[in-house]
Short mmCIF file of C-alpha atoms in Angstrom, two decimals:
data_model
loop_
_atom_site.label_atom_id
_atom_site.label_comp_id
_atom_site.label_asym_id
_atom_site.label_seq_id
_atom_site.Cartn_x
_atom_site.Cartn_y
_atom_site.Cartn_z
CA UNK B 108 208.51 136.20 -45.52
CA UNK B 109 210.69 138.64 -43.61
CA UNK B 110 207.67 139.46 -41.45
CA UNK B 111 206.05 136.02 -41.43
CA UNK B 112 209.02 133.69 -41.75
CA UNK B 113 206.95 130.72 -40.59
CA UNK B 114 204.29 131.16 -43.29
CA UNK B 115 204.72 127.91 -45.21
CA UNK B 116 201.99 128.66 -47.71
CA UNK B 117 203.66 131.96 -48.62
CA UNK B 118 207.00 130.18 -48.91
CA UNK B 119 205.45 127.68 -51.32
CA UNK B 120 203.86 130.47 -53.35
CA UNK B 121 207.27 132.12 -53.60
CA UNK B 122 208.64 128.82 -54.85
CA UNK B 123 206.04 128.85 -57.64
CA UNK B 124 207.12 132.35 -58.66
CA UNK B 125 210.82 131.45 -58.40
CA UNK B 126 210.41 128.46 -60.71
CA UNK B 127 208.44 130.57 -63.19
CA UNK B 128 211.40 132.96 -63.60
CA UNK B 129 214.07 130.25 -63.53
CA UNK B 130 215.27 130.92 -59.97
CA UNK B 131 215.04 127.30 -58.86
CA UNK B 132 217.57 127.86 -56.09
CA UNK B 133 214.93 129.92 -54.26
CA UNK B 134 212.34 127.14 -54.37
CA UNK B 135 211.58 125.26 -51.16
CA UNK B 136 212.36 121.53 -51.28
CA UNK B 137 212.58 120.54 -47.61
CA UNK B 138 209.46 118.57 -46.59
CA UNK B 139 209.56 120.34 -43.24
CA UNK B 140 209.06 123.70 -44.96
CA UNK B 141 205.92 122.59 -46.82
CA UNK B 142 202.44 123.48 -45.54
CA UNK B 143 200.53 120.43 -44.22
CA UNK B 144 198.79 118.49 -46.98
CA UNK B 145 195.56 118.61 -44.99
CA UNK B 146 195.54 122.41 -45.16
CA UNK B 147 197.02 123.39 -48.53
CA UNK B 148 195.04 124.00 -51.70
CA UNK B 149 195.50 121.10 -54.14
CA UNK B 150 197.00 123.42 -56.77
CA UNK B 151 199.78 124.36 -54.34
CA UNK B 152 200.03 120.84 -52.97
CA UNK B 153 200.78 119.65 -56.47
CA UNK B 154 203.71 122.08 -56.62
CA UNK B 155 204.97 120.81 -53.27
CA UNK B 156 204.93 117.23 -54.53
CA UNK B 157 206.84 118.14 -57.68
CA UNK B 158 209.43 120.16 -55.74
CA UNK B 159 210.14 117.31 -53.34
CA UNK B 160 210.24 114.74 -56.12
CA UNK B 161 212.65 116.82 -58.20
CA UNK B 162 214.84 117.40 -55.13
CA UNK B 163 215.36 113.65 -54.71
CA UNK B 164 212.85 113.16 -51.90
CA UNK B 165 210.47 110.68 -53.55
CA UNK B 166 209.24 109.02 -50.35
CA UNK B 167 208.27 112.31 -48.76
CA UNK B 168 206.67 113.46 -52.02
CA UNK B 169 204.55 110.30 -52.22
CA UNK B 170 203.42 110.51 -48.59
CA UNK B 171 202.46 114.14 -49.09
CA UNK B 172 200.60 113.39 -52.32
CA UNK B 173 198.78 110.49 -50.67
CA UNK B 174 197.50 112.67 -47.85
CA UNK B 175 196.59 115.46 -50.28
CA UNK B 176 194.48 113.02 -52.29
CA UNK B 177 192.79 111.62 -49.18
CA UNK B 178 191.77 115.14 -48.20
CA UNK B 179 190.67 116.19 -51.70
CA UNK B 180 189.34 113.08 -53.49
CA UNK B 181 187.23 115.08 -55.98
CA UNK B 182 189.86 117.66 -56.98
CA UNK B 183 191.73 117.00 -60.26
CA UNK B 184 194.87 118.72 -59.00
CA UNK B 185 195.03 116.33 -56.06
CA UNK B 186 194.89 113.45 -58.55
CA UNK B 187 197.54 115.09 -60.73
CA UNK B 188 199.76 115.53 -57.70
CA UNK B 189 199.40 111.87 -56.79
CA UNK B 190 200.14 110.68 -60.32
CA UNK B 191 203.27 112.86 -60.24
CA UNK B 192 204.23 111.48 -56.83
CA UNK B 193 204.36 107.89 -58.10
CA UNK B 194 205.00 108.45 -61.79
CA UNK B 195 207.85 106.40 -63.34
CA UNK B 196 210.51 109.08 -63.61
CA UNK B 197 213.50 110.11 -61.52
CA UNK B 198 214.24 108.50 -58.14
CA UNK B 199 211.33 106.19 -57.30
CA UNK B 200 209.69 106.07 -53.87
CA UNK B 201 209.78 102.84 -51.89
CA UNK B 202 206.47 101.02 -52.35
CA UNK B 203 206.31 97.79 -50.31
CA UNK B 204 204.95 94.46 -51.47
CA UNK B 205 202.50 92.50 -49.33
CA UNK B 206 202.02 88.77 -49.06
CA UNK B 207 199.40 89.04 -46.32
CA UNK B 208 196.74 91.62 -45.51
CA UNK B 209 197.98 94.16 -42.98
CA UNK B 210 197.97 97.88 -42.31
CA UNK B 211 199.33 99.83 -45.27
CA UNK B 212 197.93 97.59 -47.99
CA UNK B 213 194.83 97.56 -50.19
CA UNK B 214 192.78 94.40 -50.54
CA UNK B 215 190.42 93.34 -53.29
CA UNK B 216 187.95 90.68 -52.19
CA UNK B 217 185.10 88.91 -53.97
CA UNK B 218 181.77 88.47 -52.23
CA UNK B 219 180.75 84.86 -52.70
CA UNK B 220 177.00 85.39 -52.76
CA UNK B 221 176.95 87.82 -55.69
CA UNK B 222 180.49 87.86 -57.17
CA UNK B 223 180.97 91.57 -56.46
CA UNK B 224 184.58 92.75 -56.28
CA UNK B 225 185.32 95.27 -53.54
CA UNK B 226 188.51 97.23 -52.85
CA UNK B 227 189.31 98.40 -49.32
CA UNK B 228 192.36 100.10 -47.84
CA UNK B 229 193.74 98.91 -44.52
CA UNK B 230 194.78 102.41 -43.55
CA UNK B 231 197.65 102.95 -41.15
CA UNK B 232 196.90 106.67 -40.80
CA UNK B 233 195.19 107.51 -37.48
CA UNK B 234 192.06 108.92 -39.10
CA UNK B 235 190.82 106.13 -41.38
CA UNK B 236 187.50 107.02 -43.03
CA UNK B 237 185.27 103.99 -43.52
CA UNK B 238 182.96 105.97 -45.80
CA UNK B 239 185.94 106.13 -48.19
CA UNK B 240 186.58 102.38 -47.78
CA UNK B 241 189.46 102.99 -45.39
CA UNK B 242 189.67 100.66 -42.39
CA UNK B 243 191.90 101.29 -39.40
CA UNK B 244 193.31 98.90 -36.78
CA UNK B 245 190.07 98.72 -34.77
CA UNK B 246 187.82 98.13 -37.77
CA UNK B 247 185.88 94.82 -37.69
CA UNK B 248 186.79 94.26 -41.35
CA UNK B 249 190.47 94.87 -40.59
CA UNK B 250 190.29 92.23 -37.87
CA UNK B 251 188.77 89.75 -40.32
CA UNK B 252 191.34 90.47 -43.04
CA UNK B 253 194.54 90.74 -41.01
CA UNK B 254 196.97 88.02 -41.98
CA UNK B 255 194.88 86.69 -44.88
CA UNK B 256 196.58 85.58 -48.08
CA UNK B 257 195.43 85.36 -51.70
CA UNK B 258 192.62 82.84 -51.98
CA UNK B 259 191.79 82.90 -48.27
CA UNK B 260 188.11 82.86 -47.36
CA UNK B 261 186.77 85.06 -44.57
CA UNK B 262 183.45 86.20 -43.14
CA UNK B 263 182.30 89.75 -43.73
CA UNK B 264 181.65 91.50 -40.39
CA UNK B 265 178.25 92.85 -41.42
CA UNK B 266 177.12 89.37 -42.41
CA UNK B 267 177.11 87.68 -39.02
CA UNK B 268 173.46 86.74 -39.27
CA UNK B 269 173.44 85.64 -42.90
CA UNK B 270 177.10 84.48 -42.70
CA UNK B 271 178.15 86.36 -45.85
CA UNK B 272 181.64 85.38 -46.89
CA UNK B 273 184.27 86.59 -49.34
CA UNK B 274 187.59 85.49 -50.83
CA UNK B 275 190.77 87.57 -51.02
CA UNK B 276 191.62 88.20 -54.69
CA UNK B 277 194.46 90.74 -54.61
CA UNK B 278 196.75 92.42 -52.05
CA UNK B 279 198.88 95.41 -53.05
CA UNK B 280 200.31 98.53 -51.44
CA UNK B 281 197.80 101.24 -50.68
CA UNK B 282 200.03 103.56 -52.70
CA UNK B 283 199.86 101.36 -55.80
CA UNK B 284 196.10 101.00 -55.44
CA UNK B 285 195.53 104.75 -55.20
CA UNK B 286 197.75 105.26 -58.24
CA UNK B 287 195.79 102.79 -60.35
CA UNK B 288 192.50 104.21 -59.11
CA UNK B 289 193.56 107.78 -59.94
CA UNK B 290 194.80 106.76 -63.38
CA UNK B 291 191.98 104.48 -64.51
CA UNK B 292 189.26 106.52 -62.83
CA UNK B 293 190.29 109.83 -64.39
CA UNK B 294 187.82 109.81 -67.31
CA UNK B 295 184.95 108.85 -65.01
CA UNK B 296 185.73 111.51 -62.43
CA UNK B 297 186.77 114.32 -64.75
CA UNK B 298 185.11 113.84 -68.16
CA UNK B 299 185.77 117.47 -69.09
CA UNK B 300 189.53 117.06 -68.60
CA UNK B 301 190.64 114.50 -71.20
CA UNK B 302 194.37 114.76 -70.49
CA UNK B 303 194.38 111.11 -69.42
CA UNK B 304 192.52 108.95 -71.89
CA UNK B 305 191.85 105.22 -71.83
CA UNK B 306 191.78 103.65 -75.28
CA UNK B 307 191.24 100.16 -76.69
CA UNK B 308 194.40 98.53 -78.01
CA UNK B 309 194.67 96.66 -81.30
CA UNK B 310 193.20 93.23 -81.99
CA UNK B 311 196.25 91.37 -80.68
CA UNK B 312 195.73 93.04 -77.31
CA UNK B 313 191.95 92.73 -77.32
CA UNK B 314 191.90 90.98 -73.98
CA UNK B 315 194.09 93.57 -72.29
CA UNK B 316 192.87 96.36 -70.07
CA UNK B 317 192.22 99.37 -72.38
CA UNK B 318 195.32 101.38 -71.60
CA UNK B 319 197.24 104.26 -73.10
CA UNK B 320 200.81 104.47 -71.88
CA UNK B 321 200.94 108.13 -72.91
CA UNK B 322 199.21 108.89 -69.62
CA UNK B 323 202.35 108.04 -67.64
CA UNK B 324 205.10 108.49 -70.25
CA UNK B 325 204.16 112.06 -71.12
CA UNK B 326 207.27 114.23 -71.58
CA UNK B 327 209.55 111.16 -71.49
CA UNK B 328 211.94 110.42 -74.34
CA UNK B 329 212.07 106.98 -75.95
CA UNK B 330 215.32 106.34 -74.08
CA UNK B 331 213.71 107.23 -70.77
CA UNK B 332 210.77 104.93 -71.49
CA UNK B 333 213.16 102.06 -72.09
CA UNK B 334 215.26 102.92 -69.04
CA UNK B 335 212.18 103.01 -66.79
CA UNK B 336 210.40 100.08 -68.44
CA UNK B 337 210.25 97.95 -65.30
CA UNK B 338 208.88 100.84 -63.25
CA UNK B 339 206.19 101.65 -65.78
CA UNK B 340 205.19 98.00 -66.09
CA UNK B 341 204.87 97.71 -62.30
CA UNK B 342 202.21 100.42 -62.36
CA UNK B 343 200.11 98.93 -65.19
CA UNK B 344 197.75 95.94 -64.81
CA UNK B 345 198.46 94.53 -68.28
CA UNK B 346 200.49 91.53 -69.39
CA UNK B 347 204.19 91.83 -70.08
CA UNK B 348 203.52 91.23 -73.78
CA UNK B 349 200.82 93.89 -73.93
CA UNK B 350 203.11 96.34 -72.17
CA UNK B 351 206.05 95.58 -74.47
CA UNK B 352 203.88 96.12 -77.54
CA UNK B 353 202.66 99.50 -76.34
CA UNK B 354 206.02 100.72 -75.04
CA UNK B 355 208.11 99.39 -77.93
CA UNK B 356 210.22 97.30 -75.57
CA UNK B 357 211.29 93.89 -76.84
#
């Protein structure tokens, strides 16, 4: 670093070594000192996310993790980094709510001719990738969805001849959608890495989404689970009763 003081990757590698020997004061935490998420290896990007999160910079950590996952959608470390970026511990990042479809949200719509449910992200980054179901400001689908609310009907752009239509079913933050997708899609994407496992609950919760809270409460004490109950619940698509039963919260 004395020779290449602007080498951000080397600075991050030094941070890994510093943490390993307990010299946390030498670890980089400033987002400006991190290598760009589009260039860093996911294993190092995961460290960057954790360093920023632990330093009380949750918004920067989440943005970094989001971009890292976009660039490396098939890498387990990119998914781990993202789950860490939005996990329910420490200072939480600001994740907006959406009442209407607009840039920065994810939309689930149901095609009326076949009942298929489709998720798309209305991406506010300048390089939206439609092959990854990201749609930027100039996308025909974005123009059809902008301003729509739950239950609104709209025409799919590619269905102008056959007039295919769909109905908006759900609108959430793109950050929340990516988190749920990373969590619930783990076993499908990485079957050889069973660190996140989806299991069926007991008979009383038979109609719930099969969900194991251990995936997001790992390394948390019972007191921390209770303290962060509302944050954990916000990230799980199960009923309040199903959540309470699994988390031991009355």
